[in-house]
Amino acid sequence: MLFSRLLSVLPQPINIPTDQAPAVLPPTISTFIAAAVGISEAHVSSFWMRDDIWALPPQALTQEDKELFRKHGWKYGLTSMVMYPPSDFCTNPKCGRCKPLKKVHAVQIIVYTLASGVVPAWEVQLYCLDCNTTYYPNYSAQHGTRTYHDGDIPQYISIGAHQYTERQLIASWISYMLITSVSATNCSRAYDMGTQNPNAVFGSGTG
């Protein structure tokens, strides 16, 4: 169901708690859902089942769903994409902290994707009070030293301050450079020319 599918990705770290369902949806979320689903805000309030929806794991969104965020959500700081560190607990072997990490803050970022062009998103940073380690989606940082998370190459890779690129997009650029000898600069130019939302930022979009 579109209503619950959109709400499943909306416990976002902007201006509301994310660990429990609000009694009433914030006005920006209510307005977004009403516009995206095509119902009144009064109906949104009536259909709001609190924890039954808030506790849902994020559901896979269709390209049409993502377009609804672009049209109706970006101007309110709502996006289909939020980047979290892979663990809620400190993974520093010298720490041994058992309590969940403290949320530091959420930072607005830009993500370069293969299918959806440039997409605004949020990067959530978590902090360990015991060993002073800050956790980012791709790595942790302690006293100026970065340690990249174990496991597979992440779906979205940090390429600079507040910028991420989708792994598949990077793979396509590498293929172009290896097979057709296209330069990195021309790969970037071709992407800018052909992409959707080349200047995607929160506050943009139509609706």
PDB file of C-alpha atoms in Angstrom:
ATOM      1  CA  MET A   1       0.000   0.000   0.000  1.00  0.00           C
ATOM      2  CA  LEU A   2       1.431   3.366  -1.045  1.00  0.00           C
ATOM      3  CA  PHE A   3       0.449   5.058   2.242  1.00  0.00           C
ATOM      4  CA  SER A   4       2.395   2.668   4.475  1.00  0.00           C
ATOM      5  CA  ARG A   5       5.217   2.241   1.955  1.00  0.00           C
ATOM      6  CA  LEU A   6       6.027   5.956   1.962  1.00  0.00           C
ATOM      7  CA  LEU A   7       5.685   6.249   5.728  1.00  0.00           C
ATOM      8  CA  SER A   8       8.011   3.283   6.287  1.00  0.00           C
ATOM      9  CA  VAL A   9      10.986   5.375   5.145  1.00  0.00           C
ATOM     10  CA  LEU A  10       9.950   8.529   6.990  1.00  0.00           C
ATOM     11  CA  PRO A  11      11.235   8.065  10.576  1.00  0.00           C
ATOM     12  CA  GLN A  12      13.873  10.572   9.501  1.00  0.00           C
ATOM     13  CA  PRO A  13      16.392  12.439  11.675  1.00  0.00           C
ATOM     14  CA  ILE A  14      15.274  15.950  10.895  1.00  0.00           C
ATOM     15  CA  ASN A  15      13.138  17.438  13.643  1.00  0.00           C
ATOM     16  CA  ILE A  16      11.275  14.503  15.184  1.00  0.00           C
ATOM     17  CA  PRO A  17      12.268  11.571  17.415  1.00  0.00           C
ATOM     18  CA  THR A  18      12.825   8.368  15.472  1.00  0.00           C
ATOM     19  CA  ASP A  19      12.672   5.775  18.261  1.00  0.00           C
ATOM     20  CA  GLN A  20       8.933   6.023  18.858  1.00  0.00           C
ATOM     21  CA  ALA A  21       5.910   6.920  16.780  1.00  0.00           C
ATOM     22  CA  PRO A  22       4.561  10.441  17.275  1.00  0.00           C
ATOM     23  CA  ALA A  23       0.974  10.676  18.503  1.00  0.00           C
ATOM     24  CA  VAL A  24       0.273  13.014  15.590  1.00  0.00           C
ATOM     25  CA  LEU A  25       2.265  13.180  12.375  1.00  0.00           C
ATOM     26  CA  PRO A  26       4.307  16.382  11.978  1.00  0.00           C
ATOM     27  CA  PRO A  27       2.606  18.849   9.606  1.00  0.00           C
ATOM     28  CA  THR A  28       5.280  18.488   6.914  1.00  0.00           C
ATOM     29  CA  ILE A  29       4.890  14.701   6.784  1.00  0.00           C
ATOM     30  CA  SER A  30       1.095  14.919   6.853  1.00  0.00           C
ATOM     31  CA  THR A  31       1.107  17.456   4.002  1.00  0.00           C
ATOM     32  CA  PHE A  32       3.550  15.351   1.980  1.00  0.00           C
ATOM     33  CA  ILE A  33       1.566  12.116   2.401  1.00  0.00           C
ATOM     34  CA  ALA A  34      -1.692  13.865   1.511  1.00  0.00           C
ATOM     35  CA  ALA A  35      -0.211  15.278  -1.705  1.00  0.00           C
ATOM     36  CA  ALA A  36       1.611  12.065  -2.652  1.00  0.00           C
ATOM     37  CA  VAL A  37      -1.300   9.697  -2.041  1.00  0.00           C
ATOM     38  CA  GLY A  38      -4.008  12.098  -3.190  1.00  0.00           C
ATOM     39  CA  ILE A  39      -6.081  12.252  -0.012  1.00  0.00           C
ATOM     40  CA  SER A  40      -6.936  14.977   2.478  1.00  0.00           C
ATOM     41  CA  GLU A  41      -4.793  15.656   5.533  1.00  0.00           C
ATOM     42  CA  ALA A  42      -7.804  14.722   7.666  1.00  0.00           C
ATOM     43  CA  HIS A  43      -7.754  11.263   6.093  1.00  0.00           C
ATOM     44  CA  VAL A  44      -4.008  11.009   6.713  1.00  0.00           C
ATOM     45  CA  SER A  45      -4.661  11.584  10.423  1.00  0.00           C
ATOM     46  CA  SER A  46      -7.454   8.994  10.417  1.00  0.00           C
ATOM     47  CA  PHE A  47      -5.258   6.379   8.730  1.00  0.00           C
ATOM     48  CA  TRP A  48      -2.280   7.015  11.031  1.00  0.00           C
ATOM     49  CA  MET A  49      -1.809   3.775  12.997  1.00  0.00           C
ATOM     50  CA  ARG A  50       1.250   4.954  14.914  1.00  0.00           C
ATOM     51  CA  ASP A  51       3.507   2.054  15.962  1.00  0.00           C
ATOM     52  CA  ASP A  52       1.969  -0.365  13.450  1.00  0.00           C
ATOM     53  CA  ILE A  53       3.436   1.773  10.667  1.00  0.00           C
ATOM     54  CA  TRP A  54       6.374   3.477  12.422  1.00  0.00           C
ATOM     55  CA  ALA A  55       7.891   0.113  13.379  1.00  0.00           C
ATOM     56  CA  LEU A  56       7.776  -1.199   9.816  1.00  0.00           C
ATOM     57  CA  PRO A  57      11.194  -1.806   8.266  1.00  0.00           C
ATOM     58  CA  PRO A  58      11.833   0.521   5.311  1.00  0.00           C
ATOM     59  CA  GLN A  59      10.120  -0.951   2.274  1.00  0.00           C
ATOM     60  CA  ALA A  60      11.515  -0.979  -1.247  1.00  0.00           C
ATOM     61  CA  LEU A  61      10.329   2.049  -3.176  1.00  0.00           C
ATOM     62  CA  THR A  62       9.474   2.066  -6.849  1.00  0.00           C
ATOM     63  CA  GLN A  63      10.824   4.715  -9.203  1.00  0.00           C
ATOM     64  CA  GLU A  64       7.346   6.256  -9.110  1.00  0.00           C
ATOM     65  CA  ASP A  65       7.517   6.441  -5.303  1.00  0.00           C
ATOM     66  CA  LYS A  66      10.861   8.239  -5.492  1.00  0.00           C
ATOM     67  CA  GLU A  67       9.381  10.693  -7.964  1.00  0.00           C
ATOM     68  CA  LEU A  68       6.667  11.498  -5.391  1.00  0.00           C
ATOM     69  CA  PHE A  69       9.385  12.479  -2.935  1.00  0.00           C
ATOM     70  CA  ARG A  70      10.954  14.717  -5.568  1.00  0.00           C
ATOM     71  CA  LYS A  71       7.656  16.421  -6.389  1.00  0.00           C
ATOM     72  CA  HIS A  72       6.163  16.717  -2.927  1.00  0.00           C
ATOM     73  CA  GLY A  73       8.791  15.922  -0.286  1.00  0.00           C
ATOM     74  CA  TRP A  74      12.079  17.630  -1.087  1.00  0.00           C
ATOM     75  CA  LYS A  75      10.719  21.098  -0.345  1.00  0.00           C
ATOM     76  CA  TYR A  76       9.976  19.902   3.210  1.00  0.00           C
ATOM     77  CA  GLY A  77      13.355  18.234   3.715  1.00  0.00           C
ATOM     78  CA  LEU A  78      11.836  14.771   3.202  1.00  0.00           C
ATOM     79  CA  THR A  79      13.671  12.261   1.048  1.00  0.00           C
ATOM     80  CA  SER A  80      13.499   8.595   0.167  1.00  0.00           C
ATOM     81  CA  MET A  81      17.155   8.141   1.127  1.00  0.00           C
ATOM     82  CA  VAL A  82      18.760   8.253   4.590  1.00  0.00           C
ATOM     83  CA  MET A  83      22.287   6.911   5.187  1.00  0.00           C
ATOM     84  CA  TYR A  84      23.042   5.306   8.561  1.00  0.00           C
ATOM     85  CA  PRO A  85      26.171   3.661   9.990  1.00  0.00           C
ATOM     86  CA  PRO A  86      25.829  -0.137   9.703  1.00  0.00           C
ATOM     87  CA  SER A  87      25.617  -0.660  13.490  1.00  0.00           C
ATOM     88  CA  ASP A  88      23.908   1.115  16.385  1.00  0.00           C
ATOM     89  CA  PHE A  89      26.677  -0.053  18.744  1.00  0.00           C
ATOM     90  CA  CYS A  90      30.371   0.780  19.009  1.00  0.00           C
ATOM     91  CA  THR A  91      32.528  -1.673  17.051  1.00  0.00           C
ATOM     92  CA  ASN A  92      35.849  -0.469  18.452  1.00  0.00           C
ATOM     93  CA  PRO A  93      37.389  -3.664  19.940  1.00  0.00           C
ATOM     94  CA  LYS A  94      39.109  -1.593  22.639  1.00  0.00           C
ATOM     95  CA  CYS A  95      35.854  -0.023  23.812  1.00  0.00           C
ATOM     96  CA  GLY A  96      33.321  -2.724  24.688  1.00  0.00           C
ATOM     97  CA  ARG A  97      30.406  -0.312  24.977  1.00  0.00           C
ATOM     98  CA  CYS A  98      27.111  -2.204  25.254  1.00  0.00           C
ATOM     99  CA  LYS A  99      24.678   0.710  25.075  1.00  0.00           C
ATOM    100  CA  PRO A 100      23.380   2.106  21.769  1.00  0.00           C
ATOM    101  CA  LEU A 101      25.414   4.898  20.230  1.00  0.00           C
ATOM    102  CA  LYS A 102      24.328   8.485  20.691  1.00  0.00           C
ATOM    103  CA  LYS A 103      22.936  10.244  17.645  1.00  0.00           C
ATOM    104  CA  VAL A 104      25.109  13.275  16.915  1.00  0.00           C
ATOM    105  CA  HIS A 105      23.167  14.868  14.103  1.00  0.00           C
ATOM    106  CA  ALA A 106      22.002  14.454  10.546  1.00  0.00           C
ATOM    107  CA  VAL A 107      23.744  16.220   7.675  1.00  0.00           C
ATOM    108  CA  GLN A 108      22.260  17.081   4.308  1.00  0.00           C
ATOM    109  CA  ILE A 109      24.118  15.311   1.507  1.00  0.00           C
ATOM    110  CA  ILE A 110      23.918  14.788  -2.234  1.00  0.00           C
ATOM    111  CA  VAL A 111      23.890  11.299  -3.770  1.00  0.00           C
ATOM    112  CA  TYR A 112      24.766  10.637  -7.422  1.00  0.00           C
ATOM    113  CA  THR A 113      22.736   7.650  -8.635  1.00  0.00           C
ATOM    114  CA  LEU A 114      22.551   5.706 -11.872  1.00  0.00           C
ATOM    115  CA  ALA A 115      18.771   5.543 -12.298  1.00  0.00           C
ATOM    116  CA  SER A 116      17.493   8.613 -10.444  1.00  0.00           C
ATOM    117  CA  GLY A 117      20.166  11.196 -11.128  1.00  0.00           C
ATOM    118  CA  VAL A 118      21.222  13.486  -8.304  1.00  0.00           C
ATOM    119  CA  VAL A 119      19.206  12.939  -5.125  1.00  0.00           C
ATOM    120  CA  PRO A 120      19.263  14.904  -1.851  1.00  0.00           C
ATOM    121  CA  ALA A 121      19.576  12.711   1.229  1.00  0.00           C
ATOM    122  CA  TRP A 122      20.471  12.673   4.920  1.00  0.00           C
ATOM    123  CA  GLU A 123      23.662  11.268   6.460  1.00  0.00           C
ATOM    124  CA  VAL A 124      23.232  10.202  10.093  1.00  0.00           C
ATOM    125  CA  GLN A 125      26.303  10.327  12.324  1.00  0.00           C
ATOM    126  CA  LEU A 126      26.476   8.362  15.588  1.00  0.00           C
ATOM    127  CA  TYR A 127      28.875   8.897  18.469  1.00  0.00           C
ATOM    128  CA  CYS A 128      30.367   6.683  21.182  1.00  0.00           C
ATOM    129  CA  LEU A 129      30.572   8.567  24.462  1.00  0.00           C
ATOM    130  CA  ASP A 130      33.094   6.119  25.912  1.00  0.00           C
ATOM    131  CA  CYS A 131      35.847   6.070  23.260  1.00  0.00           C
ATOM    132  CA  ASN A 132      35.009   9.297  21.379  1.00  0.00           C
ATOM    133  CA  THR A 133      34.500   7.557  18.047  1.00  0.00           C
ATOM    134  CA  THR A 134      32.159   9.077  15.463  1.00  0.00           C
ATOM    135  CA  TYR A 135      30.430   6.642  13.122  1.00  0.00           C
ATOM    136  CA  TYR A 136      29.561   7.530   9.528  1.00  0.00           C
ATOM    137  CA  PRO A 137      27.844   5.344   6.906  1.00  0.00           C
ATOM    138  CA  ASN A 138      31.166   4.233   5.333  1.00  0.00           C
ATOM    139  CA  TYR A 139      33.660   4.524   8.181  1.00  0.00           C
ATOM    140  CA  SER A 140      34.352   5.524  11.782  1.00  0.00           C
ATOM    141  CA  ALA A 141      36.709   8.291  12.900  1.00  0.00           C
ATOM    142  CA  GLN A 142      38.662   8.567  16.134  1.00  0.00           C
ATOM    143  CA  HIS A 143      41.318  11.216  16.834  1.00  0.00           C
ATOM    144  CA  GLY A 144      41.594  11.986  13.121  1.00  0.00           C
ATOM    145  CA  THR A 145      42.029   8.353  12.027  1.00  0.00           C
ATOM    146  CA  ARG A 146      39.455   6.715   9.763  1.00  0.00           C
ATOM    147  CA  THR A 147      38.593   3.023   9.956  1.00  0.00           C
ATOM    148  CA  TYR A 148      36.418   1.721   7.136  1.00  0.00           C
ATOM    149  CA  HIS A 149      33.652  -0.700   8.070  1.00  0.00           C
ATOM    150  CA  ASP A 150      34.168  -4.412   7.478  1.00  0.00           C
ATOM    151  CA  GLY A 151      32.134  -6.242   4.864  1.00  0.00           C
ATOM    152  CA  ASP A 152      31.230  -5.733   1.233  1.00  0.00           C
ATOM    153  CA  ILE A 153      31.721  -2.501  -0.664  1.00  0.00           C
ATOM    154  CA  PRO A 154      28.776  -0.290   0.349  1.00  0.00           C
ATOM    155  CA  GLN A 155      25.986   0.563  -2.052  1.00  0.00           C
ATOM    156  CA  TYR A 156      26.775   4.278  -1.693  1.00  0.00           C
ATOM    157  CA  ILE A 157      30.384   5.444  -1.400  1.00  0.00           C
ATOM    158  CA  SER A 158      31.533   8.721   0.123  1.00  0.00           C
ATOM    159  CA  ILE A 159      33.551  10.684  -2.455  1.00  0.00           C
ATOM    160  CA  GLY A 160      33.856  14.000  -0.626  1.00  0.00           C
ATOM    161  CA  ALA A 161      32.293  16.243   1.977  1.00  0.00           C
ATOM    162  CA  HIS A 162      28.519  15.673   1.882  1.00  0.00           C
ATOM    163  CA  GLN A 163      28.715  13.729  -1.401  1.00  0.00           C
ATOM    164  CA  TYR A 164      28.088  10.059  -2.166  1.00  0.00           C
ATOM    165  CA  THR A 165      28.062   8.082  -5.407  1.00  0.00           C
ATOM    166  CA  GLU A 166      26.165   4.872  -6.085  1.00  0.00           C
ATOM    167  CA  ARG A 167      28.445   1.861  -6.567  1.00  0.00           C
ATOM    168  CA  GLN A 168      26.831   0.901  -9.895  1.00  0.00           C
ATOM    169  CA  LEU A 169      27.443   4.398 -11.258  1.00  0.00           C
ATOM    170  CA  ILE A 170      31.132   4.200 -10.361  1.00  0.00           C
ATOM    171  CA  ALA A 171      31.316   0.779 -12.036  1.00  0.00           C
ATOM    172  CA  SER A 172      29.828   2.234 -15.226  1.00  0.00           C
ATOM    173  CA  TRP A 173      32.396   5.040 -15.248  1.00  0.00           C
ATOM    174  CA  ILE A 174      35.233   2.536 -14.804  1.00  0.00           C
ATOM    175  CA  SER A 175      33.876   0.481 -17.718  1.00  0.00           C
ATOM    176  CA  TYR A 176      33.732   3.543 -19.974  1.00  0.00           C
ATOM    177  CA  MET A 177      37.304   4.495 -19.099  1.00  0.00           C
ATOM    178  CA  LEU A 178      38.671   0.973 -19.595  1.00  0.00           C
ATOM    179  CA  ILE A 179      36.740  -0.026 -22.723  1.00  0.00           C
ATOM    180  CA  THR A 180      36.272   3.225 -24.631  1.00  0.00           C
ATOM    181  CA  SER A 181      39.097   5.323 -23.131  1.00  0.00           C
ATOM    182  CA  VAL A 182      36.657   8.006 -22.005  1.00  0.00           C
ATOM    183  CA  SER A 183      38.303  10.358 -19.505  1.00  0.00           C
ATOM    184  CA  ALA A 184      36.963  10.825 -15.995  1.00  0.00           C
ATOM    185  CA  THR A 185      36.157  14.436 -16.872  1.00  0.00           C
ATOM    186  CA  ASN A 186      34.067  13.385 -19.877  1.00  0.00           C
ATOM    187  CA  CYS A 187      32.299  10.721 -17.797  1.00  0.00           C
ATOM    188  CA  SER A 188      31.303  13.483 -15.404  1.00  0.00           C
ATOM    189  CA  ARG A 189      30.186  15.773 -18.231  1.00  0.00           C
ATOM    190  CA  ALA A 190      28.097  13.028 -19.824  1.00  0.00           C
ATOM    191  CA  TYR A 191      26.453  12.308 -16.479  1.00  0.00           C
ATOM    192  CA  ASP A 192      25.648  15.991 -15.930  1.00  0.00           C
ATOM    193  CA  MET A 193      24.133  16.247 -19.418  1.00  0.00           C
ATOM    194  CA  GLY A 194      22.004  13.134 -19.149  1.00  0.00           C
ATOM    195  CA  THR A 195      21.045  13.045 -15.501  1.00  0.00           C
ATOM    196  CA  GLN A 196      17.763  13.878 -13.849  1.00  0.00           C
ATOM    197  CA  ASN A 197      17.725  16.583 -11.157  1.00  0.00           C
ATOM    198  CA  PRO A 198      21.239  17.990 -11.852  1.00  0.00           C
ATOM    199  CA  ASN A 199      20.788  20.631  -9.133  1.00  0.00           C
ATOM    200  CA  ALA A 200      18.902  18.545  -6.603  1.00  0.00           C
ATOM    201  CA  VAL A 201      18.703  20.157  -3.178  1.00  0.00           C
ATOM    202  CA  PHE A 202      16.174  20.232  -0.382  1.00  0.00           C
ATOM    203  CA  GLY A 203      13.634  22.933  -1.040  1.00  0.00           C
ATOM    204  CA  SER A 204      13.563  22.118  -4.759  1.00  0.00           C
ATOM    205  CA  GLY A 205      11.053  20.079  -6.689  1.00  0.00           C
ATOM    206  CA  THR A 206       7.555  20.963  -7.736  1.00  0.00           C
ATOM    207  CA  GLY A 207       4.208  20.413  -6.187  1.00  0.00           C
TER     208      GLY A 207
END
